[in-house]
XYZ file of C-alpha atoms in Angstrom:
772
model
C -26.558 8.170 -6.582
C -28.735 9.674 -9.291
C -28.526 9.497 -13.044
C -25.400 9.553 -15.143
C -25.637 10.882 -18.671
C -23.134 10.114 -21.420
C -23.813 12.150 -24.533
C -20.600 11.283 -26.368
C -20.999 10.052 -29.891
C -19.844 6.599 -30.933
C -20.730 7.085 -34.597
C -17.153 7.485 -35.812
C -15.741 4.353 -34.146
C -14.036 2.252 -36.779
C -14.436 4.891 -39.502
C -11.455 6.287 -41.373
C -10.621 9.957 -41.045
C -8.710 12.262 -43.323
C -5.146 12.665 -42.122
C -3.501 16.060 -41.928
C -0.059 16.719 -40.578
C 0.147 18.859 -37.450
C 2.013 19.364 -34.171
C 0.167 18.518 -31.000
C 1.043 20.831 -28.110
C -0.453 18.395 -25.613
C 1.842 15.516 -26.451
C 4.720 17.389 -28.056
C 4.519 15.026 -31.042
C 3.637 15.312 -34.703
C 0.177 13.862 -35.217
C -2.593 13.520 -37.749
C -6.031 15.044 -37.612
C -7.655 11.795 -36.526
C -5.027 10.762 -34.007
C -6.490 12.228 -30.827
C -10.122 11.795 -31.504
C -12.961 9.488 -32.088
C -15.203 12.512 -32.260
C -12.646 15.033 -30.945
C -10.668 15.750 -27.801
C -12.648 16.304 -24.615
C -11.400 18.416 -21.706
C -11.904 17.169 -18.161
C -12.573 19.075 -14.964
C -12.904 17.595 -11.508
C -15.647 18.177 -8.992
C -13.796 18.451 -5.670
C -15.280 17.954 -2.236
C -15.641 21.148 -0.163
C -15.734 19.038 3.028
C -12.858 17.267 4.752
C -15.017 14.341 5.858
C -18.588 13.575 4.842
C -20.894 10.917 3.467
C -22.084 11.387 -0.081
C -25.889 11.261 0.140
C -26.620 11.997 -3.519
C -25.096 13.385 -6.682
C -27.341 15.196 -9.175
C -25.679 15.748 -12.535
C -28.775 16.734 -14.513
C -27.955 20.455 -14.591
C -24.357 19.734 -15.605
C -25.431 17.652 -18.600
C -27.487 20.597 -19.870
C -24.475 22.904 -19.977
C -23.590 23.547 -23.647
C -20.537 21.542 -24.646
C -20.695 19.035 -21.772
C -20.581 15.493 -23.136
C -20.365 13.271 -20.055
C -20.306 13.303 -16.261
C -19.062 10.301 -14.294
C -19.090 9.404 -10.618
C -17.407 6.529 -8.811
C -20.359 4.258 -9.606
C -20.468 5.021 -13.321
C -16.808 5.550 -14.216
C -16.378 1.857 -14.912
C -13.369 1.047 -12.737
C -12.963 -2.502 -11.467
C -13.187 -1.681 -7.733
C -14.659 1.757 -6.982
C -14.444 1.047 -3.233
C -10.730 0.188 -3.270
C -8.452 1.722 -0.629
C -5.823 2.309 -3.320
C -6.153 5.872 -4.550
C -5.250 5.055 -8.153
C -7.731 2.161 -8.306
C -10.614 4.250 -6.915
C -9.862 7.762 -8.224
C -13.313 9.189 -7.366
C -14.785 9.269 -3.860
C -17.023 6.298 -3.145
C -19.866 7.024 -0.681
C -17.504 8.986 1.601
C -15.160 11.924 1.060
C -11.918 11.797 3.021
C -10.419 15.274 2.564
C -11.362 18.696 1.268
C -10.294 18.532 -2.349
C -10.996 14.850 -3.026
C -12.370 14.308 -6.561
C -16.041 13.317 -6.451
C -16.947 13.462 -10.146
C -15.334 14.161 -13.500
C -16.924 16.315 -16.222
C -15.968 15.949 -19.896
C -16.669 18.772 -22.331
C -15.630 20.151 -25.689
C -13.787 23.076 -24.107
C -12.100 23.810 -20.798
C -14.605 26.577 -20.103
C -17.573 24.260 -20.681
C -16.001 21.601 -18.443
C -15.487 24.223 -15.721
C -19.110 25.348 -16.004
C -20.287 21.745 -15.967
C -18.288 20.953 -12.839
C -19.870 23.936 -11.110
C -23.333 22.656 -12.017
C -22.908 19.224 -10.402
C -24.964 19.187 -7.195
C -23.617 16.932 -4.434
C -25.488 16.391 -1.184
C -23.166 15.730 1.757
C -23.690 14.611 5.354
C -20.796 15.948 7.419
C -18.757 13.605 9.626
C -16.226 14.349 12.420
C -12.956 15.617 11.006
C -9.656 14.035 12.083
C -6.763 16.495 11.802
C -4.229 15.839 14.599
C -2.298 12.613 13.866
C -1.062 12.219 17.455
C -4.552 12.543 18.905
C -5.902 10.303 16.142
C -3.781 7.404 17.438
C -5.826 7.056 20.606
C -8.528 4.345 20.673
C -12.129 5.463 20.852
C -11.731 8.712 18.938
C -13.296 9.613 15.582
C -12.084 7.703 12.515
C -10.700 9.308 9.379
C -12.582 6.605 7.442
C -15.913 5.113 8.449
C -16.001 2.637 5.563
C -12.890 0.873 6.811
C -11.243 -1.746 4.616
C -7.913 -3.390 5.299
C -5.096 -0.965 4.505
C -1.501 -1.579 3.628
C 1.393 0.834 3.518
C 4.367 1.070 1.245
C 6.727 3.867 0.355
C 4.959 6.335 -1.899
C 6.137 6.034 -5.456
C 5.790 2.286 -5.605
C 9.028 1.630 -3.758
C 10.879 3.528 -6.460
C 13.086 5.409 -4.032
C 14.800 3.407 -1.312
C 15.728 -0.265 -1.614
C 14.688 -1.314 1.869
C 11.962 -3.592 3.153
C 10.158 -2.930 6.408
C 10.529 -6.614 7.267
C 14.304 -6.190 7.138
C 14.456 -3.612 9.901
C 11.381 -3.700 12.083
C 9.081 -5.838 14.141
C 5.449 -5.124 14.882
C 4.093 -5.370 18.412
C 0.536 -5.440 19.679
C -0.601 -2.068 21.035
C -3.970 -0.563 21.814
C -4.269 1.950 18.994
C -6.984 3.498 16.896
C -7.884 2.101 13.482
C -6.487 5.391 12.166
C -3.011 3.893 12.619
C -2.354 2.369 9.203
C 1.204 1.139 9.847
C 3.620 0.781 12.742
C 7.105 -0.578 13.302
C 9.483 -1.078 16.204
C 13.151 -0.787 15.252
C 15.560 -1.527 18.066
C 18.968 -2.917 18.945
C 21.192 -3.312 21.985
C 19.757 -2.527 25.416
C 18.216 0.927 25.527
C 17.885 0.987 29.340
C 21.555 0.083 29.707
C 22.339 2.887 27.284
C 20.556 5.437 29.447
C 22.391 4.210 32.516
C 25.688 4.673 30.675
C 24.814 8.120 29.304
C 26.275 11.089 31.198
C 24.663 13.790 29.062
C 21.080 13.482 27.818
C 18.922 15.774 25.687
C 15.309 15.329 24.607
C 13.015 17.398 22.402
C 10.090 17.017 19.990
C 10.633 18.142 16.389
C 7.906 18.640 13.802
C 7.749 19.334 10.088
C 4.866 20.449 7.884
C 3.173 18.976 4.831
C 5.235 20.168 1.869
C 4.231 20.137 -1.806
C 6.715 19.144 -4.512
C 6.015 22.459 -6.309
C 6.874 21.280 -9.811
C 6.323 23.863 -12.547
C 3.897 21.735 -14.567
C 0.826 20.466 -12.669
C -0.433 16.934 -13.276
C -1.422 16.637 -16.935
C -2.689 13.508 -18.687
C -4.121 12.792 -22.117
C -5.721 9.424 -22.845
C -7.043 8.135 -26.157
C -9.029 4.934 -26.713
C -8.245 2.956 -29.815
C -10.852 2.493 -32.516
C -13.000 -0.607 -32.192
C -11.923 -1.338 -28.625
C -8.244 -1.493 -29.495
C -5.335 -0.272 -27.419
C -5.715 2.623 -24.972
C -2.894 5.169 -25.300
C -1.859 7.439 -22.425
C 0.402 10.481 -22.550
C 1.263 11.061 -18.915
C 3.399 13.603 -17.115
C 4.789 10.760 -15.024
C 8.108 9.517 -13.673
C 7.231 5.871 -14.283
C 5.775 4.735 -17.600
C 5.648 1.041 -16.731
C 4.011 1.845 -13.410
C 1.341 3.947 -15.120
C 0.630 1.103 -17.544
C 0.161 -1.321 -14.657
C -2.072 0.980 -12.596
C -4.293 1.839 -15.578
C -4.651 -1.834 -16.527
C -5.441 -2.858 -12.945
C -7.954 -0.048 -12.483
C -9.824 -0.936 -15.685
C -9.294 -4.700 -15.278
C -7.785 -5.081 -18.730
C -4.552 -6.708 -19.895
C -1.426 -4.555 -19.686
C -0.813 -5.121 -23.401
C -4.038 -3.150 -24.005
C -2.445 -0.043 -22.488
C 0.330 1.901 -24.188
C 2.058 4.762 -22.351
C 3.992 7.261 -24.437
C 7.044 9.122 -23.175
C 6.612 12.881 -22.907
C 8.772 15.637 -21.412
C 7.965 16.443 -17.780
C 7.901 19.901 -16.255
C 9.303 18.743 -12.920
C 8.208 15.931 -10.604
C 10.468 15.441 -7.520
C 8.667 12.251 -6.524
C 5.115 13.588 -6.895
C 4.411 12.037 -10.296
C 4.827 8.300 -9.906
C 1.216 7.800 -10.946
C -1.806 9.493 -9.414
C -4.571 10.594 -11.777
C -3.630 8.656 -14.906
C -6.174 5.879 -14.203
C -8.917 8.500 -13.794
C -8.218 10.139 -17.163
C -7.793 6.731 -18.787
C -11.064 5.438 -17.337
C -12.924 8.527 -18.558
C -11.504 8.042 -22.055
C -12.219 4.321 -22.007
C -15.783 4.869 -20.815
C -16.608 7.751 -23.173
C -14.746 6.350 -26.213
C -13.280 9.816 -26.682
C -9.832 11.253 -26.207
C -9.658 13.026 -22.836
C -7.227 15.595 -21.475
C -7.074 16.228 -17.726
C -4.864 19.130 -16.629
C -5.004 20.245 -13.006
C -4.925 23.896 -12.070
C -2.390 24.955 -9.466
C -5.096 25.018 -6.812
C -6.308 21.560 -7.870
C -2.759 20.277 -7.551
C -2.323 21.705 -4.077
C -5.697 20.310 -2.987
C -5.667 16.932 -4.744
C -1.966 16.157 -5.202
C 0.187 13.919 -3.013
C 2.543 16.114 -0.951
C 5.230 15.044 1.524
C 3.873 14.010 4.946
C 3.777 16.007 8.151
C 5.979 14.471 10.845
C 6.666 14.456 14.561
C 9.834 13.089 16.207
C 10.183 12.939 19.958
C 13.917 12.254 20.074
C 16.181 11.523 23.036
C 19.981 11.220 22.738
C 22.521 10.152 25.348
C 26.307 10.391 25.269
C 29.330 10.021 27.510
C 31.259 13.117 28.477
C 33.907 12.298 25.878
C 31.239 12.571 23.158
C 30.613 8.872 22.565
C 26.991 8.361 21.542
C 25.489 5.509 23.592
C 21.682 5.763 23.333
C 19.034 6.944 20.850
C 15.297 6.690 21.389
C 12.445 8.137 19.357
C 8.709 8.072 18.833
C 8.016 8.902 15.190
C 4.559 9.820 13.898
C 3.855 10.486 10.230
C 0.558 11.946 9.037
C -0.238 9.874 5.938
C -3.459 11.732 5.123
C -6.409 9.840 3.661
C -4.368 6.883 2.381
C -1.709 4.622 3.830
C 1.679 5.062 2.210
C 3.989 7.405 4.141
C 6.606 4.670 4.646
C 7.266 5.733 8.238
C 9.627 2.809 8.867
C 12.026 4.447 6.381
C 12.193 7.469 8.693
C 13.296 5.141 11.498
C 15.870 3.536 9.232
C 17.318 6.923 8.248
C 17.332 8.107 11.858
C 19.704 5.240 12.678
C 21.889 5.490 9.577
C 24.307 8.342 10.303
C 25.976 7.576 13.643
C 27.228 4.500 15.477
C 25.098 3.863 18.523
C 25.000 0.527 20.349
C 21.565 1.074 21.888
C 18.596 2.400 19.936
C 14.832 2.143 20.085
C 12.554 3.718 17.477
C 8.788 3.313 17.497
C 7.272 4.390 14.193
C 3.589 5.125 13.509
C 1.748 6.095 10.346
C -1.634 7.706 11.008
C -4.507 8.480 8.660
C -6.237 11.868 8.892
C -8.678 13.846 6.741
C -6.005 15.482 4.607
C -4.751 14.743 1.094
C -2.952 11.410 0.793
C 0.797 11.825 0.783
C 3.469 10.829 -1.713
C 7.189 10.871 -2.271
C 9.197 14.072 -2.319
C 12.925 14.083 -3.016
C 14.481 11.673 -0.461
C 11.156 10.716 1.149
C 11.285 10.741 4.971
C 14.930 11.861 5.035
C 14.544 15.673 5.375
C 12.172 15.140 8.309
C 14.346 12.556 10.103
C 17.548 14.498 9.492
C 16.077 17.772 10.740
C 15.254 16.059 14.027
C 18.518 14.127 14.337
C 20.937 16.889 13.365
C 19.132 19.514 15.455
C 19.382 17.173 18.440
C 23.043 16.429 17.730
C 23.776 20.168 17.630
C 22.040 20.607 20.978
C 23.981 17.651 22.401
C 27.255 19.211 21.198
C 26.290 22.454 22.948
C 25.694 20.569 26.183
C 28.963 18.616 25.802
C 30.872 21.796 24.866
C 32.204 19.771 21.919
C 33.048 20.942 18.403
C 30.220 19.846 16.039
C 32.609 18.455 13.421
C 34.633 16.599 16.056
C 31.484 14.913 17.421
C 30.450 13.791 13.958
C 33.936 12.534 13.084
C 33.988 10.558 16.335
C 30.566 8.934 15.913
C 29.961 8.956 12.168
C 29.445 5.614 10.422
C 32.310 4.077 8.472
C 32.834 1.159 6.144
C 32.384 -2.132 7.985
C 30.126 -0.771 10.732
C 26.849 -2.637 11.246
C 23.758 -1.246 9.565
C 20.465 -0.988 11.382
C 19.172 -3.911 9.282
C 22.058 -6.149 10.394
C 24.367 -5.878 7.399
C 27.695 -4.104 6.956
C 28.102 -0.611 5.621
C 29.951 -0.396 2.291
C 32.399 2.418 1.614
C 30.619 5.640 2.570
C 31.966 9.146 2.753
C 30.644 10.879 5.866
C 34.231 11.424 7.040
C 35.448 12.721 3.677
C 32.556 15.196 3.406
C 33.278 16.486 6.910
C 36.963 16.817 6.082
C 36.042 19.024 3.118
C 33.940 21.153 5.472
C 36.923 21.523 7.804
C 38.984 22.971 4.935
C 36.437 25.521 3.768
C 36.615 29.135 4.992
C 32.872 29.247 5.607
C 33.562 26.872 8.504
C 37.170 27.590 9.430
C 36.623 31.381 9.506
C 33.149 31.291 11.066
C 34.184 33.346 14.080
C 35.322 36.126 11.756
C 32.049 36.010 9.836
C 29.911 37.129 12.749
C 29.782 40.710 11.458
C 26.594 41.465 9.563
C 26.730 43.102 6.131
C 26.192 46.851 6.157
C 22.679 46.525 4.705
C 21.767 44.188 7.594
C 23.228 46.267 10.391
C 21.936 45.069 13.769
C 21.135 41.561 12.521
C 22.736 38.559 14.218
C 24.940 36.159 12.225
C 25.197 32.408 12.780
C 26.818 29.393 11.114
C 25.339 25.902 11.311
C 26.418 22.396 10.282
C 24.401 19.317 9.337
C 25.074 15.866 7.879
C 22.571 13.732 6.010
C 22.339 10.940 3.505
C 20.239 8.630 1.416
C 20.416 4.801 1.385
C 20.002 4.586 -2.373
C 17.744 2.446 -4.493
C 18.042 -0.386 -6.981
C 15.782 -1.726 -9.695
C 16.379 -3.970 -12.706
C 16.776 -2.128 -15.994
C 17.484 -2.800 -19.648
C 18.779 -0.645 -22.497
C 19.744 -0.898 -26.156
C 22.372 0.757 -28.366
C 21.682 0.918 -32.092
C 24.105 2.012 -34.812
C 22.313 4.283 -37.291
C 23.037 4.569 -41.026
C 24.784 7.899 -40.569
C 27.252 6.342 -38.118
C 25.652 7.784 -34.991
C 24.384 5.801 -32.012
C 20.901 5.748 -30.538
C 20.620 4.699 -26.896
C 17.110 3.413 -26.247
C 15.904 3.521 -22.618
C 12.646 3.339 -20.707
C 13.451 5.986 -18.123
C 12.028 9.498 -18.303
C 14.423 12.368 -18.912
C 14.565 14.275 -15.641
C 17.245 16.805 -14.711
C 19.550 15.804 -17.549
C 19.567 12.032 -17.064
C 19.509 11.533 -20.853
C 22.775 13.433 -21.148
C 24.374 11.122 -18.598
C 23.211 8.057 -20.552
C 24.719 9.515 -23.734
C 27.992 10.311 -21.949
C 28.245 6.744 -20.612
C 27.680 5.227 -24.053
C 30.053 7.671 -25.741
C 32.810 6.881 -23.243
C 32.467 3.126 -23.789
C 32.288 3.416 -27.562
C 35.072 5.962 -27.936
C 32.775 8.335 -29.803
C 32.043 12.043 -29.298
C 28.962 12.620 -27.184
C 27.268 14.626 -29.942
C 27.225 11.434 -32.027
C 25.154 9.656 -29.361
C 21.475 10.360 -28.801
C 19.346 8.957 -25.998
C 15.859 8.098 -27.230
C 12.635 7.019 -25.547
C 10.033 4.604 -26.799
C 6.596 3.702 -25.528
C 5.785 0.852 -23.175
C 4.995 -1.494 -26.084
C 8.579 -1.616 -27.263
C 10.926 0.114 -24.819
C 13.370 -1.856 -22.656
C 12.184 -2.313 -19.094
C 12.794 0.451 -16.602
C 11.370 1.290 -13.228
C 10.410 4.787 -12.199
C 12.838 7.640 -12.692
C 13.630 8.707 -9.127
C 15.287 7.772 -5.893
C 18.773 8.708 -7.145
C 18.945 5.390 -8.972
C 18.570 6.372 -12.638
C 22.259 6.775 -13.433
C 23.175 4.036 -10.960
C 20.814 1.347 -12.310
C 19.904 2.428 -15.849
C 23.432 3.718 -16.402
C 24.761 0.221 -15.706
C 22.401 -1.188 -18.353
C 23.461 1.466 -20.866
C 27.110 0.702 -20.161
C 26.492 -3.002 -20.848
C 24.538 -2.213 -24.033
C 27.325 0.041 -25.288
C 29.910 -2.650 -24.589
C 27.799 -5.138 -26.564
C 27.423 -2.695 -29.466
C 31.156 -2.004 -29.428
C 31.926 -5.724 -29.658
C 29.568 -6.086 -32.612
C 31.126 -3.083 -34.387
C 34.648 -4.359 -33.879
C 33.689 -7.847 -35.087
C 32.446 -6.455 -38.426
C 35.376 -4.038 -38.705
C 37.843 -6.887 -38.061
C 36.517 -8.764 -41.060
C 36.540 -5.661 -43.242
C 40.083 -4.694 -42.203
C 41.416 -8.245 -41.951
C 42.596 -7.636 -38.414
C 41.987 -9.036 -34.973
C 39.232 -7.311 -32.961
C 41.784 -7.036 -30.144
C 43.888 -4.715 -32.330
C 41.039 -2.323 -33.091
C 39.777 0.871 -31.465
C 36.908 3.217 -32.205
C 38.124 6.772 -32.707
C 35.306 9.256 -33.167
C 33.560 8.181 -36.394
C 35.734 5.262 -37.507
C 37.390 2.042 -36.438
C 41.182 2.084 -36.653
C 43.908 -0.539 -36.444
C 46.315 0.329 -33.659
C 49.809 0.918 -35.036
C 48.636 1.060 -38.668
C 47.934 4.681 -39.630
C 45.427 5.032 -42.446
C 43.994 1.553 -42.027
C 40.448 2.218 -40.922
C 36.755 1.928 -41.772
C 34.049 4.433 -40.941
C 31.115 3.622 -38.697
C 28.845 4.833 -41.476
C 30.266 2.210 -43.830
C 29.804 -0.500 -41.172
C 26.196 0.626 -40.686
C 25.510 0.617 -44.417
C 26.941 -2.895 -44.729
C 24.641 -4.158 -41.995
C 21.442 -2.361 -43.032
C 20.829 -2.989 -46.719
C 19.200 -5.519 -48.997
C 21.277 -8.714 -49.177
C 23.597 -7.288 -46.524
C 26.388 -9.505 -45.263
C 26.330 -8.482 -41.606
C 23.715 -8.400 -38.863
C 22.641 -4.899 -37.735
C 24.447 -3.429 -34.754
C 22.064 -3.655 -31.836
C 23.702 -3.860 -28.440
C 21.677 -5.064 -25.508
C 22.378 -4.379 -21.847
C 20.723 -5.390 -18.626
C 21.380 -4.690 -14.972
C 19.947 -6.018 -11.729
C 22.029 -4.498 -8.973
C 21.124 -6.005 -5.635
C 23.284 -3.688 -3.506
C 22.872 0.037 -3.076
C 25.632 2.639 -2.835
C 24.597 5.009 -0.023
C 25.252 8.720 -0.508
C 26.094 11.305 2.156
C 26.500 15.059 2.324
C 27.698 17.642 4.856
C 26.295 21.179 4.671
C 27.179 24.508 6.255
C 24.801 27.474 6.292
C 25.535 31.085 7.211
C 22.435 33.063 8.137
C 21.417 36.495 9.340
C 18.559 36.933 11.809
C 16.685 40.151 12.531
C 16.271 40.041 16.340
C 13.364 42.484 16.170
C 11.179 40.507 13.745
C 12.553 36.958 13.588
C 13.196 37.183 9.850
C 15.941 34.833 8.585
C 18.087 35.325 5.515
C 20.564 32.738 4.281
C 23.736 34.554 3.241
C 26.019 31.741 2.118
C 25.829 27.979 1.763
C 28.337 25.138 1.398
C 27.278 21.654 0.248
C 29.846 18.877 0.177
C 28.545 15.595 -1.248
C 29.867 12.175 -2.174
C 28.820 11.564 -5.806
C 30.963 8.483 -6.455
C 32.107 9.722 -9.841
C 30.660 12.800 -11.535
C 29.777 11.646 -15.050
C 28.459 15.113 -15.898
C 29.996 17.494 -13.319
C 28.022 20.578 -14.374
C 24.732 18.696 -14.096
C 25.757 17.160 -10.770
C 26.491 20.613 -9.376
C 23.142 21.807 -10.735
C 21.393 18.965 -8.930
C 23.039 19.944 -5.663
C 22.166 23.629 -6.065
C 18.566 22.731 -6.910
C 18.260 20.354 -3.964
C 19.599 22.953 -1.535
C 17.138 25.497 -2.933
C 14.251 23.118 -2.277
C 15.660 22.551 1.192
C 15.407 26.303 1.814
C 11.686 25.943 1.167
C 11.432 23.156 3.762
C 13.450 25.209 6.262
C 11.981 28.677 6.000
C 8.903 28.970 3.818
C 6.810 25.985 2.814
C 4.006 24.200 4.622
C 0.328 23.385 4.310
C -1.945 25.148 6.802
C -5.433 23.890 7.665
C -8.233 25.236 9.800
C -10.022 23.102 12.388
C -12.550 21.943 9.776
C -9.882 20.558 7.472
C -10.012 23.418 4.971
C -6.669 24.067 3.267
C -5.666 27.689 3.838
C -2.683 27.553 1.476
C -4.403 26.461 -1.737
C -2.778 29.042 -4.033
C 0.751 30.322 -4.531
C -0.399 33.574 -2.955
C -0.675 31.642 0.323
C 1.694 28.694 -0.106
C 5.105 30.345 0.234
C 8.031 29.306 -1.958
C 11.579 30.705 -1.961
C 12.054 33.365 -4.623
C 15.235 33.854 -6.606
C 16.526 36.802 -4.508
C 16.177 34.630 -1.384
C 18.475 31.913 -2.714
C 22.046 32.555 -1.503
C 25.337 31.738 -3.116
C 25.526 27.932 -2.973
C 28.946 26.309 -3.293
C 28.861 22.618 -4.235
C 31.962 20.549 -3.454
C 32.074 17.153 -5.148
C 33.606 14.317 -3.139
C 34.327 11.284 -5.311
C 34.473 7.948 -3.475
C 33.701 5.540 -6.344
C 30.970 2.936 -6.081
C 32.149 -0.563 -7.037
C 28.829 -1.104 -8.856
C 27.772 2.170 -10.459
C 28.895 3.012 -14.002
C 32.476 4.331 -13.800
C 31.958 4.508 -10.023
C 28.945 6.838 -10.155
C 26.437 7.063 -7.324
C 23.065 8.745 -7.217
C 23.014 12.508 -6.781
C 19.481 13.906 -6.646
C 18.263 12.907 -3.175
C 21.024 13.942 -0.696
C 21.195 17.717 -1.392
C 17.797 18.421 0.160
C 18.334 16.243 3.239
C 20.613 18.278 5.595
C 19.295 21.759 4.752
C 16.581 22.189 7.382
C 18.886 21.258 10.244
C 21.831 23.272 8.894
C 19.695 26.421 8.850
C 18.078 25.674 12.235
C 21.523 25.175 13.769
C 22.771 28.397 12.194
C 19.769 30.261 13.595
C 20.556 28.929 17.073
C 24.178 29.990 16.645
C 22.976 33.488 15.752
C 20.395 34.165 18.481
C 20.565 31.263 20.950
C 16.967 30.197 20.301
C 16.110 26.658 19.191
C 13.177 26.325 16.782
C 12.055 22.708 16.590
C 9.365 23.160 13.948
C 9.747 23.600 10.194
C 9.348 25.971 8.508
C 11.144 28.460 10.737
C 8.800 31.376 10.148
C 9.483 34.811 11.651
C 6.550 34.310 14.046
C 7.910 31.000 15.359
C 11.430 32.317 15.756
C 10.261 35.531 17.413
C 8.279 33.444 19.905
C 11.319 31.215 20.562
C 13.545 34.273 21.126
C 11.124 35.852 23.588
């Protein structure tokens, strides 16, 4: 590597600056003139590799440092991270000696304006030596072929998002066997039970097919955006991150820079969408640049940057074989599952095997799971990671099996669907789950009961074929310890303090839980966020566990605050706490009209000089060790143009077990949003590469997303089978709605035209080919 120049000024470190009030659009917070700068905010731009696989022979930054406004240029060797050669993407955010995909960051340019940073990035000259490109994950498994990495270090795989989604360990469900495989295989698992050969001998009807899905981006509105500010005199580093996990960001930044976690403070900021793609990716890079330059740094990806250098959902392949008796009893399931994990281990392929075996009872099953590295962007979590892929394969195969058995699709699922007390694939017992109840709601709905009468196309689609399809899917749920606080304010309102990030209305649910416990109106309860220095512990916001886990902590904190309020009120009113209730803004004595004290008066008595009472500060903690699995049953009605293969979804039904709907309108919104994203999986979205590893869908002109007119009427039906552990019986909601969609639409397409498409998305070209 050649020179690195840092022209940032250190002259203002430790000096005082004049403070002026202002509102910072980057952080969404009121700040002072000196807050974001020791010399002013610098804008960062990334230098991305144009090659999918190559050695870095040299990097010449001399021309970039001469660009007006450019203050610093860093490479992997000069950024100052603890281990620039690490296999962990967050710990080595810039390519070290070898680029692994087209779009991998190679250098970072800091400048006084975005335009100058862009010009500086264009002036960095990198000399590459091209290497063989590995694109096909199935071919990449074979020994002796080219490697996706030539500088091989030991790799390890865990579910993207730091395990923040599903509470399952690979060691609980799988064993690893010795096979002759390429070093590209970064993880493998063998999940099996019963006697698969005996199952095939018992089976009277057998179907087998290979199903594939594409790489899919989370498509959040706001791309990755991070601002990092070093403290004066080497003090604390502050990060404002568009992230789902503040504690996780703190840990990854501290580990990358090899500093104590207490030296990193992460501030809570609103997020413009995440869906699993923002559990921590580029925060250590921005933080390292700020730490190295001693200047505040803002890194905001463009949409193309995000598509190239983000962490999308993995491509998958399922070769799936099902066997059943003639009466519809499922007796054998076998699958080879291959997930393309891109340049980094972390697709969590064993979770796909777990989900594949978590809908139907089957005494004999055998799933071999492989995670394979290729020269594509490293993957991450996306709403119910691994579940849309596994469910598309399973439910498409089940529909084909029902066709061969001449059996009603609902009847087959009612006969074989898992119930409470059945054995799980990891050798436990299923708790109360609601596959049957969701299917029963489907049986009542006219979209299913009147499907034969709905075969006539609308007048504007005359000549199109109509089909109705069914699919079932679920999510195992997640758990994580959490803590919360409830504080009575001087005006008599309540502040709920949490460490989660507000996504899709989770703050409103926390406020509703506290208000219900306290007996107060919800508009008197506000959910607030603090930074990682002082907030109660919380894991990442995702995996349909926020209300389930954090809600339990909020409930406990509200109960503690209520007890403290009633204890003070009892002394003031000379009554037993057992005779008191909170009614809106006051504490009343049951059976004694007019005998009451306001919450404001209680607050004033506990927050003043020489006050008699301790302040009201309720504390709550939760550490749920058991999940509450969630299931859904979907029905899609589609129209297919037999001349072009175009598919339009006309109507959609989504029944889902939510446990207890704390905020019904928001729960329905979650379901509608999840189904809409599922439409993208089913019909539109997917990365496309050429043979050299160049991404062909690097803009929204090429990467197709469903538009508003393409989203049909979606009818959510809430099934409430309460969880014994969730607050008021609530379960998670966000993950399941996306899971069954791909298969529901594929099955509806088959019902319409008799052609089975086993690859998502179902584009007109693929369907036309299948029809002809």
